[in-house]
Amino acid sequence: MAEQLIRLTGVGKSYRKGREVVRVLDGISLEINKGDFVGLMGPSGSGKTTLLNLLGGLDKPTEGVVEVDGRAISALSPGALAKWRSGNIGFVFQFYNLLPVLTAARNVALPLLLTSLPASRRKQHVNTALRLVGLAERASHYPRELSGGQEQRVAIARAIVSDPPILLCDEPTGDLDRATADEIMALLQQLNRDYGKTIVMVTHDPRAASFAHRVLHLDKGELGAAPEATR
Amino acid sequence: MNRFTLVWRNLWRKPIRTVFTMLAVLVVFFLFTVLEGLRGALTLSDISDESQERLLTSHKLSLVMLLPVAYQSRIARLSGVEAVSHASWFAGRYQDNPEFAQYPVVAEEYLALNPEIRLSDAHRQAWLENRGGAIVGRPVATQYGWQVGDRVPIRSSIWTRANGSNVWEFEIEGIFDDIDGGVNAGVMLLHYDYFDEARAFSNGTVGWYVSKGDGSLPLEDLMAAIDAEFENSPTETKTNTEAAFAKEYAQQFGNIGLIVTLILTAVVFMILLVTGHTMAQSVRERIHEMGVLKTLGFTSGSIFRLTVLEGLLLVLPVGILAMALGWGGLAFLSGALGALFPAGLGIGTRSVLMGLALMLAISLGSVLPPVIRALRLDIIALLRTA
Ligand SMILES: Nc1ncnc2c1ncn2[C@@H]1O[C@H](COP(=O)(O)OP(=O)(O)OP(=O)(O)O)[C@@H](O)[C@H]1O
Ligand SMILES: [Mg+2]
């Protein structure tokens, strides 16, 4: 049996808006194994991004526990959480979120600034990551000089450069055309299959979801099994 | 790529904006330095100990009214007086330059009373032996390019010679340094005997007396004793320390000092608004990016430090360069206008520190508010900004 990596127990999240309390997630329990590739689907506003943020330690649940590798990250202080994130999670966003003032290589190098690696080793890691996403020859390009697909590849290189075990992707192909989306999905699949990355990916696109080992459905804050249509 | 690269690239996010802000900082701190230098020169900040102890006796009504030369021996006779001499106002100018100070004096007495005047023995001897000779403070000699042996025409706005001309010629016999840049630094000293014999009117009068106590009386008492000596005479006197006179004289420039201070305040305030606006805008533009950095594992503390460093880089290097340029400007001015600013132009440690403090205030004052506001948001809120 595969090793368990992520476990959510009775996780709920609500936001307070003035006097009103908005309940976004309710009683979510979930287990994800090492090396798994999980798709997360659901209508807009159903809480997919919120759930992903809880997994990645960007946000804290109002109730319940988020454990990663046996560690309750929902209990960590902001400083400890930041450090934990830098070592364990790579994020990939829909709109890439590259810094416009930095070249591709420097964007990729950003997470390494938080490590104690010497400059030469950092450079090595950056080159490796860029080669892996097939953009080695674009290292000195600025984001504005890259296509959307290329930007997303750089973002993926940035997410994997410090070799975290988990990749969290929020609609990574949401802004790309079909062919480019397929390339990005192939890349994520490769990272999962050949490099053992555990991936949780939010998507609206059934085609993208088909790359996942299993797909979870979120509706009105509650987790359900996959409807027949997508499996 | 290191953290500094990130700061540096952020600093140049909008190069034109950065350049204009830096230009504003450059102009402001150049002005600051020059104006501080002028203000310092006009407010006579350092008055020597000698000036505090030397007494100056003038006509009771005004420094420009004359006193009889016979008062010298009467002051000398008073108990508590160690030495007394006199000087007069010549009110001359060289060519078309502004008026500067020339004092007809009794050479040996005046030099003895003003030990801060440093003159070589050879120059001193040459001057004593030449009735038509003069010695001059170095800033004046430098500005006018005078050298020992030059004959220089000085046109007096008061004194005509017996022959009707108001142009007097003096031979430069010595150039002196005033060691503490005091009251004599930019002065030209002439022989009183020669002057008194040659002038067409008011012979036998002097401008003011300079004296020094022997220490047996408190200065206050000595000043009162001198003035009492001439009380109820047709020419009553007013005695005070040389420092007090100098201060009173500087008072007329006091308003300029105030105006300069006001200009400075306005300018600094404006630049604070300009850089504040720039920095605030530049921080606002990257609130989303701060969220990205936090996602990657950067802490609020490290983002705060990087942004503050950027603010310092925007202001400090250029500000310091501007102050260096301003200092150069002052050095140039005091070379070109030595007679106007005999004590030299420059800025003291206090002004330098004040300039640095202003730079810190400007950069921190403009960076801290927006960055603190941004970092108070949590990551989700940062990421949700467009
Ligand atoms: N900071 C917040 N304050 C208040 N409400 C919030 C906040 N963040 C999210 N929400 C609400 O929570 C709900 C879920 O948001 P979330 O972004 O997780 O949805 P999503 O499933 O990712 O939607 P989409 O597919 O459109 O990205 C929405 O109704 C949203 O308005
Ligand atoms: Mg979402």
XYZ file of C-alpha atoms and ligand atoms in Angstrom:
649
model
C 0.000 0.000 0.000
C 1.216 3.492 -0.927
C 2.521 5.871 1.702
C 0.117 8.545 2.861
C 1.358 12.119 2.419
C -1.545 14.518 2.957
C -4.444 14.086 5.333
C -7.307 16.482 5.984
C -9.602 15.707 8.888
C -12.881 17.545 9.336
C -11.556 20.662 7.665
C -13.881 23.652 7.442
C -13.282 27.198 6.369
C -15.544 30.167 6.757
C -15.034 33.839 6.119
C -16.585 36.558 8.146
C -18.077 39.309 6.029
C -19.343 41.954 8.421
C -22.036 40.194 10.489
C -22.449 37.456 7.940
C -20.398 34.248 8.047
C -19.676 32.728 4.631
C -19.076 29.011 4.861
C -16.714 28.038 2.040
C -15.586 24.540 3.050
C -17.406 22.153 5.334
C -16.242 18.927 6.950
C -13.668 17.972 4.371
C -11.765 14.774 5.046
C -9.302 13.616 2.487
C -6.187 11.515 2.094
C -3.614 11.780 -0.636
C -0.776 9.326 -1.089
C 2.780 9.981 -2.051
C 3.107 10.053 -5.832
C -0.598 10.593 -6.393
C -1.943 12.923 -9.067
C -5.270 14.324 -7.919
C -7.598 16.449 -9.990
C -9.970 18.817 -8.219
C -13.044 19.992 -10.073
C -16.190 21.850 -9.244
C -18.196 24.897 -10.141
C -16.821 28.362 -9.756
C -16.959 29.542 -6.181
C -17.140 26.030 -4.784
C -13.962 26.476 -2.761
C -11.306 24.763 -4.920
C -8.720 27.509 -4.566
C -9.502 27.789 -0.877
C -8.872 24.083 -0.410
C -5.627 24.250 -2.359
C -4.486 27.186 -0.217
C -5.145 25.152 2.921
C -3.079 22.252 1.531
C -0.240 24.615 0.725
C -0.250 26.398 4.042
C -1.202 29.739 2.511
C -4.305 29.828 4.666
C -5.509 28.177 7.841
C -8.695 26.185 8.336
C -11.325 27.509 10.704
C -11.717 23.967 12.018
C -10.096 20.608 11.459
C -6.496 19.592 10.876
C -4.285 19.628 7.800
C -1.404 17.176 8.119
C 1.388 16.785 5.633
C 3.903 14.001 6.124
C 2.565 13.560 9.637
C 2.975 17.204 10.536
C -0.012 19.380 11.454
C 0.774 22.411 9.321
C -2.398 24.194 10.359
C -0.757 24.683 13.757
C 2.492 26.248 12.525
C 3.384 29.912 13.079
C 3.528 32.130 9.968
C 7.333 32.092 9.987
C 7.542 28.332 10.382
C 4.872 27.908 7.733
C 6.827 30.064 5.256
C 9.901 27.946 5.815
C 7.882 24.773 5.490
C 6.336 25.979 2.233
C 9.686 26.790 0.692
C 10.864 23.233 1.312
C 7.723 21.240 0.588
C 5.418 22.964 -1.862
C 5.701 24.209 -5.404
C 2.846 26.421 -6.586
C 1.669 26.821 -10.176
C -0.987 29.457 -10.835
C -3.357 30.110 -13.683
C -1.729 33.445 -14.499
C 1.871 32.246 -13.956
C 2.704 34.951 -11.390
C 6.224 35.561 -12.613
C 7.962 38.750 -11.482
C 8.089 41.019 -14.542
C 11.353 42.662 -13.520
C 13.287 39.399 -13.502
C 14.438 37.188 -16.373
C 13.169 33.630 -16.642
C 16.306 32.266 -14.998
C 16.079 34.737 -12.123
C 12.406 33.983 -11.591
C 13.292 30.332 -11.370
C 16.129 31.143 -8.977
C 13.841 33.011 -6.532
C 12.975 30.076 -4.249
C 16.674 29.216 -4.000
C 17.357 32.586 -2.336
C 15.752 31.037 0.716
C 18.263 28.206 0.782
C 21.882 28.256 1.838
C 23.104 26.846 -1.472
C 26.189 28.537 -2.914
C 25.685 30.603 -6.064
C 27.214 27.996 -8.354
C 24.901 25.246 -7.090
C 21.913 27.564 -7.406
C 22.835 28.198 -11.015
C 23.057 24.464 -11.615
C 19.599 23.883 -10.164
C 18.132 26.696 -12.253
C 19.646 25.272 -15.435
C 18.402 21.801 -14.632
C 14.866 23.053 -13.966
C 14.784 25.153 -17.121
C 16.085 22.257 -19.197
C 13.463 19.988 -17.712
C 10.664 22.304 -18.852
C 12.386 22.738 -22.223
C 13.198 26.426 -21.909
C 16.957 26.446 -21.391
C 17.474 28.739 -24.363
C 15.018 31.325 -22.974
C 16.829 31.774 -19.666
C 17.600 35.436 -20.202
C 14.167 36.390 -21.542
C 11.793 38.519 -19.530
C 8.235 37.256 -18.939
C 6.845 39.870 -21.349
C 9.029 38.327 -24.048
C 7.529 34.857 -23.553
C 4.292 33.263 -24.717
C 1.714 32.144 -22.167
C 2.783 28.526 -22.466
C 6.416 29.473 -22.045
C 5.574 31.600 -19.012
C 3.778 28.658 -17.474
C 6.797 26.445 -18.115
C 8.986 28.980 -16.325
C 6.493 29.014 -13.472
C 6.670 25.217 -13.301
C 10.478 25.364 -13.341
C 10.257 27.799 -10.421
C 7.910 25.437 -8.595
C 10.259 22.468 -8.893
C 13.651 24.153 -8.616
C 14.034 23.476 -4.909
C 12.742 19.935 -5.459
C 9.637 19.984 -3.224
C 7.679 16.723 -2.948
C 4.310 18.396 -3.608
C 3.064 20.512 -6.520
C -0.166 22.463 -6.122
C -1.560 23.746 -9.397
C -4.520 26.106 -9.630
C -5.964 25.916 -13.146
C -2.502 25.648 -14.719
C -3.966 25.422 -18.233
C -6.860 27.810 -17.665
C -5.298 30.567 -19.726
C -3.819 28.433 -22.516
C -5.011 27.099 -25.853
C -5.623 23.427 -26.240
C -2.293 22.403 -27.798
C -0.286 24.368 -25.268
C -2.442 23.034 -22.455
C -1.648 19.506 -23.596
C 2.075 20.274 -23.494
C 1.801 21.643 -19.981
C -0.214 18.606 -18.892
C 2.374 16.287 -20.420
C 5.019 18.128 -18.438
C 3.081 17.762 -15.189
C 2.507 14.099 -15.964
C 6.222 13.630 -16.491
C 6.977 15.329 -13.178
C 4.530 13.015 -11.471
C 5.613 9.832 -13.192
C 9.378 10.274 -13.542
C 10.151 12.511 -10.592
C 7.628 11.266 -8.112
C 5.969 14.598 -7.481
C 2.657 14.437 -5.697
C 0.318 16.739 -7.582
C -2.984 18.311 -6.663
C -4.436 20.215 -9.581
C -7.543 22.355 -9.735
C -9.061 22.468 -13.190
C -12.261 23.180 -15.060
C -11.047 21.284 -18.063
C -12.071 17.590 -18.224
C -9.285 17.005 -20.706
C -6.719 18.226 -18.208
C -8.445 16.279 -15.444
C -8.041 13.100 -17.461
C -4.304 13.233 -16.770
C -5.002 12.777 -13.042
C -5.103 9.376 -11.336
C -8.318 10.372 -9.644
C -10.615 13.352 -9.669
C -12.390 14.850 -6.668
C -15.456 16.996 -6.944
C -16.154 19.948 -4.769
C -19.641 21.376 -4.614
C -20.818 24.053 -2.220
C -17.885 23.340 0.031
C -18.389 19.605 0.222
C -16.371 16.847 -1.328
C -18.151 14.304 -3.481
C -17.238 11.364 -5.657
C -16.596 11.864 -9.306
C -19.761 11.914 -11.378
C -19.785 9.350 -14.146
C -19.349 11.954 -16.822
C -15.703 12.685 -16.051
C -14.481 9.153 -15.405
C 21.061 36.211 -8.710
C 20.969 37.169 -5.068
C 18.657 39.234 -2.929
C 20.388 42.392 -4.012
C 19.588 41.618 -7.666
C 15.933 41.450 -6.708
C 16.116 44.806 -4.924
C 18.061 46.389 -7.747
C 15.693 45.140 -10.457
C 12.710 46.358 -8.459
C 14.357 49.763 -8.060
C 14.517 50.077 -11.844
C 11.020 48.716 -12.435
C 10.085 51.970 -14.182
C 13.448 53.458 -15.138
C 12.167 56.881 -16.109
C 10.288 57.270 -12.868
C 13.365 56.219 -10.922
C 15.606 58.605 -12.834
C 13.281 61.542 -12.234
C 12.985 60.786 -8.567
C 16.749 60.532 -8.285
C 17.114 63.833 -10.134
C 14.765 65.464 -7.656
C 16.802 64.055 -4.785
C 19.983 65.261 -6.458
C 18.688 68.807 -6.848
C 17.307 68.959 -3.345
C 20.419 67.793 -1.565
C 22.663 69.938 -3.720
C 20.515 72.926 -2.759
C 20.405 71.780 0.819
C 24.182 71.720 1.035
C 24.735 75.068 -0.664
C 21.992 76.767 1.357
C 23.235 75.223 4.592
C 26.697 76.561 3.768
C 25.353 80.055 3.104
C 23.222 79.962 6.207
C 26.228 78.923 8.263
C 28.275 81.777 6.825
C 25.507 84.291 7.456
C 24.724 83.295 10.991
C 28.302 83.359 12.281
C 28.020 80.096 14.088
C 31.484 79.939 15.609
C 32.798 82.894 17.529
C 36.319 82.597 18.892
C 37.268 82.877 22.538
C 39.324 85.958 21.747
C 36.201 87.613 20.400
C 34.360 86.856 23.600
C 37.045 88.611 25.633
C 37.944 91.552 23.429
C 35.937 94.686 24.052
C 34.741 97.028 21.382
C 33.898 100.627 22.216
C 31.900 102.601 19.680
C 29.922 105.800 19.534
C 26.869 105.380 21.701
C 24.518 106.086 18.816
C 26.058 104.109 15.997
C 29.044 102.115 14.934
C 29.521 104.449 11.976
C 29.871 107.630 14.050
C 33.375 108.698 14.916
C 35.211 108.956 18.237
C 38.119 111.267 19.119
C 41.543 109.615 18.923
C 42.303 111.087 22.324
C 40.004 108.549 23.983
C 42.712 105.936 23.596
C 44.879 107.263 26.378
C 41.860 107.789 28.623
C 40.785 104.161 28.183
C 44.357 102.984 28.672
C 44.498 104.770 32.025
C 41.429 102.983 33.425
C 42.225 100.330 35.940
C 41.591 96.830 34.631
C 42.568 97.653 31.033
C 45.573 95.777 29.761
C 45.754 97.081 26.218
C 43.729 99.312 23.920
C 43.916 100.285 20.306
C 41.553 101.401 17.595
C 40.314 100.792 14.098
C 38.229 102.706 11.580
C 35.854 101.929 8.773
C 37.350 102.677 5.369
C 34.426 101.498 3.243
C 36.438 100.700 0.159
C 36.048 98.467 -2.818
C 38.420 97.033 -5.391
C 37.401 97.790 -8.947
C 33.732 96.903 -9.423
C 33.598 94.324 -6.678
C 31.355 94.730 -3.645
C 32.659 96.630 -0.668
C 34.751 94.660 1.810
C 36.358 95.519 5.130
C 39.486 97.681 5.379
C 40.571 98.963 8.759
C 43.150 101.701 9.269
C 44.859 100.584 12.501
C 47.943 101.144 14.623
C 49.774 98.133 13.325
C 51.694 96.773 16.295
C 48.939 97.460 18.812
C 46.255 95.924 16.645
C 48.279 92.797 15.894
C 49.028 92.370 19.586
C 45.326 92.561 20.397
C 44.434 90.127 17.629
C 46.777 87.172 18.094
C 44.661 84.996 15.780
C 46.032 86.978 12.838
C 48.961 84.863 11.615
C 51.535 86.870 9.659
C 55.084 85.847 8.886
C 57.830 87.902 10.515
C 59.121 89.026 7.138
C 55.696 90.290 6.058
C 55.140 91.912 9.409
C 58.458 93.726 9.227
C 57.829 94.852 5.658
C 54.428 96.230 6.582
C 55.707 98.103 9.642
C 58.334 99.776 7.479
C 55.981 100.890 4.705
C 53.506 103.645 5.637
C 51.543 103.110 2.447
C 51.551 99.332 2.890
C 48.741 97.012 3.753
C 48.245 93.416 4.784
C 45.278 91.383 3.711
C 43.492 88.196 4.712
C 44.115 85.249 2.429
C 40.516 84.814 1.172
C 40.585 88.360 -0.212
C 44.032 87.958 -1.780
C 42.878 84.713 -3.374
C 39.694 86.188 -4.818
C 41.402 89.260 -6.271
C 44.615 87.478 -7.199
C 46.744 89.839 -5.147
C 50.331 89.031 -4.338
C 52.891 90.584 -2.075
C 54.370 93.607 -3.837
C 51.195 94.453 -5.791
C 49.940 98.020 -5.662
C 46.183 97.960 -5.445
C 43.776 100.874 -5.889
C 40.941 100.934 -3.361
C 38.063 103.344 -3.866
C 36.516 104.552 -0.610
C 32.877 105.545 -0.471
C 33.607 107.815 2.527
C 37.126 109.077 2.492
C 38.578 111.481 -0.042
C 42.232 112.327 0.059
C 43.505 115.870 0.515
C 43.975 116.003 -3.272
C 40.257 115.331 -3.826
C 40.512 111.765 -5.066
C 38.713 108.930 -3.358
C 40.977 106.295 -4.864
C 43.741 105.204 -2.534
C 46.640 103.032 -3.510
C 48.178 100.544 -1.116
C 51.082 98.199 -1.513
C 50.420 94.653 -0.371
C 53.193 93.816 2.090
C 51.728 90.704 3.615
C 49.023 88.098 3.420
C 47.762 86.677 6.678
C 45.703 83.769 7.848
C 43.126 84.133 10.523
C 43.444 80.860 12.332
C 39.873 80.489 13.458
C 38.227 82.130 10.502
C 37.137 84.889 12.835
C 36.266 88.547 12.484
C 39.523 89.506 10.758
C 39.708 86.747 8.163
C 38.583 88.842 5.212
C 39.978 92.174 6.273
C 42.598 94.476 4.782
C 44.646 96.341 7.390
C 46.090 99.808 6.635
C 48.295 102.177 8.622
C 46.200 104.682 10.569
C 48.917 107.395 10.586
C 49.138 107.431 6.826
C 45.359 107.363 6.472
C 44.757 110.135 9.002
C 47.293 112.451 7.437
C 46.049 111.881 3.925
C 42.306 112.174 4.398
C 40.591 115.483 3.671
C 38.374 115.666 6.747
C 37.636 114.253 10.188
C 41.306 114.035 11.029
C 41.981 112.883 14.560
C 39.010 110.596 14.783
C 38.698 106.823 14.878
C 35.865 104.395 14.261
C 36.019 102.298 17.408
C 38.319 101.137 20.147
C 39.422 97.599 20.778
C 40.587 96.739 24.264
C 41.399 93.844 26.520
C 41.049 93.539 30.252
C 43.889 92.436 32.509
C 41.605 90.044 34.313
C 41.312 92.063 37.521
C 37.725 93.128 36.768
C 34.773 91.167 35.485
C 34.128 92.069 31.828
C 30.753 93.592 32.681
C 32.358 95.975 35.157
C 35.117 96.887 32.744
C 32.610 97.697 30.001
C 30.619 99.828 32.411
C 33.789 101.616 33.570
C 34.767 102.512 29.999
C 31.343 103.915 29.176
C 31.225 105.774 32.518
C 34.474 107.524 31.629
C 32.781 109.289 28.714
C 29.357 109.755 30.191
C 27.943 113.266 29.836
C 30.605 114.180 27.293
C 29.530 115.294 23.805
C 30.647 111.892 22.484
C 29.321 109.130 24.687
C 30.305 105.512 24.075
C 28.873 102.058 24.077
C 31.107 99.121 24.959
C 30.403 95.489 24.397
C 32.319 92.345 23.570
C 33.492 91.962 20.018
C 31.424 88.781 19.831
C 28.275 90.680 20.775
C 28.963 93.259 18.075
C 29.591 90.546 15.553
C 26.342 88.906 16.506
C 24.466 92.177 16.195
C 26.043 92.722 12.804
C 25.081 89.227 11.731
C 21.572 89.848 12.951
C 20.857 91.859 9.835
C 21.446 88.651 7.886
C 19.401 86.687 10.385
C 16.325 87.080 8.251
C 18.154 85.608 5.305
C 18.971 82.621 7.469
C 15.307 82.297 8.301
C 14.268 82.591 4.663
C 16.840 79.972 3.711
C 15.481 77.687 6.410
C 11.952 78.186 5.139
C 12.957 77.477 1.540
C 14.774 74.355 2.689
C 11.799 73.152 4.642
C 9.468 73.680 1.700
C 11.844 71.964 -0.707
C 12.397 68.987 1.560
C 8.684 68.668 2.126
C 8.063 68.703 -1.611
C 10.656 66.060 -2.284
C 9.168 63.949 0.464
C 5.850 64.145 -1.378
C 7.454 63.297 -4.719
C 9.478 60.311 -3.515
C 6.693 59.286 -1.177
C 4.324 59.195 -4.098
C 6.808 57.300 -6.259
C 7.587 54.724 -3.628
C 3.977 54.289 -2.604
C 2.990 53.741 -6.220
C 5.871 51.387 -6.797
C 4.907 49.361 -3.720
C 1.236 49.333 -4.712
C 2.170 47.963 -8.132
C 3.713 44.910 -6.559
C 1.317 43.988 -3.795
C 0.405 40.953 -5.849
C 4.080 40.098 -6.285
C 4.545 40.302 -2.533
C 1.891 37.642 -2.304
C 3.814 35.527 -4.820
C 7.048 35.942 -2.854
C 5.262 34.931 0.332
C 3.855 31.905 -1.423
C 7.398 30.897 -2.322
C 8.325 31.110 1.336
C 9.616 34.659 1.771
C 8.590 36.035 5.143
C 6.998 39.422 5.734
C 10.184 40.405 7.499
C 12.415 39.651 4.537
C 10.069 41.382 2.065
C 10.021 44.364 4.420
C 13.811 44.503 4.538
C 14.150 44.181 0.768
C 11.694 47.019 0.194
C 13.304 49.276 2.780
C 16.697 48.628 1.209
C 15.218 49.635 -2.130
C 13.923 52.883 -0.619
C 17.354 53.632 0.812
C 18.985 52.912 -2.547
C 16.618 55.335 -4.232
C 17.684 58.205 -1.987
C 20.998 57.665 -0.201
C 23.611 57.242 -2.966
C 22.263 60.125 -5.017
C 21.741 62.233 -1.903
C 25.313 61.694 -0.784
C 26.591 62.448 -4.270
C 24.508 65.638 -4.268
C 25.985 66.715 -0.944
C 29.482 66.097 -2.277
C 28.675 68.209 -5.341
C 27.190 70.906 -3.105
C 30.326 70.857 -1.009
C 32.373 71.302 -4.186
C 30.086 74.171 -5.158
C 30.678 75.854 -1.824
C 34.425 75.407 -2.145
C 34.245 77.032 -5.573
C 32.126 79.907 -4.263
C 34.406 80.635 -1.350
C 37.348 80.714 -3.744
C 35.552 83.087 -6.089
C 33.959 85.237 -3.382
C 36.575 85.180 -0.636
C 36.014 88.800 0.341
C 32.307 88.187 0.799
C 32.749 84.993 2.791
C 36.117 85.457 4.506
C 35.492 82.661 6.953
C 35.086 80.323 3.998
C 32.013 78.397 2.963
C 31.443 74.861 4.007
C 29.132 72.749 6.025
C 29.812 71.334 9.428
C 29.332 67.871 10.798
C 25.980 68.964 12.122
C 24.713 69.844 8.648
C 26.106 66.633 7.178
C 24.328 64.605 9.832
C 21.185 66.623 9.277
C 21.393 65.882 5.545
C 21.804 62.162 6.182
C 18.936 62.216 8.643
C 16.781 63.932 6.030
C 17.668 61.265 3.470
C 16.685 58.559 5.926
C 13.481 60.385 6.755
C 12.597 60.784 3.093
C 13.277 57.192 2.114
C 11.803 55.583 5.213
C 8.932 58.047 5.334
C 7.941 57.086 1.819
C 8.558 53.333 1.973
C 7.308 52.371 5.396
C 3.643 53.397 5.152
C 2.785 51.516 1.945
C 4.894 48.470 2.761
C 3.489 48.154 6.262
C -0.008 48.528 4.878
C 0.699 45.827 2.264
C 2.306 43.390 4.671
C -0.587 43.603 7.065
C -2.647 41.743 4.470
C -2.488 37.956 4.492
C -1.149 36.007 1.521
C -4.593 35.250 0.115
C -5.547 38.910 0.145
C -2.223 39.832 -1.485
C -2.685 37.210 -4.190
C -6.268 38.256 -4.834
C -5.167 41.776 -5.805
C -4.913 42.141 -9.540
N -10.943 36.287 1.603
C -12.230 35.977 1.375
N -13.220 36.638 2.006
C -14.505 36.324 1.787
N -14.903 35.370 0.946
C -13.978 34.671 0.288
C -12.590 34.934 0.467
N -11.887 34.076 -0.305
C -12.810 33.315 -0.957
N -14.036 33.690 -0.603
C -15.284 33.064 -1.081
O -15.157 31.683 -0.981
C -15.798 31.056 -2.060
C -14.847 30.076 -2.720
O -13.784 30.771 -3.320
P -12.652 30.034 -4.144
O -11.745 31.035 -4.683
O -12.073 28.954 -3.301
O -13.509 29.365 -5.318
P -13.019 28.501 -6.561
O -13.681 27.207 -6.437
O -11.556 28.513 -6.641
O -13.658 29.314 -7.764
P -13.075 29.557 -9.232
O -13.309 28.304 -10.000
O -13.912 30.672 -9.747
O -11.628 29.899 -9.089
C -16.282 32.124 -2.995
O -17.640 32.321 -2.788
C -15.509 33.355 -2.548
O -16.277 34.506 -2.734
Mg -10.107 29.301 -7.948
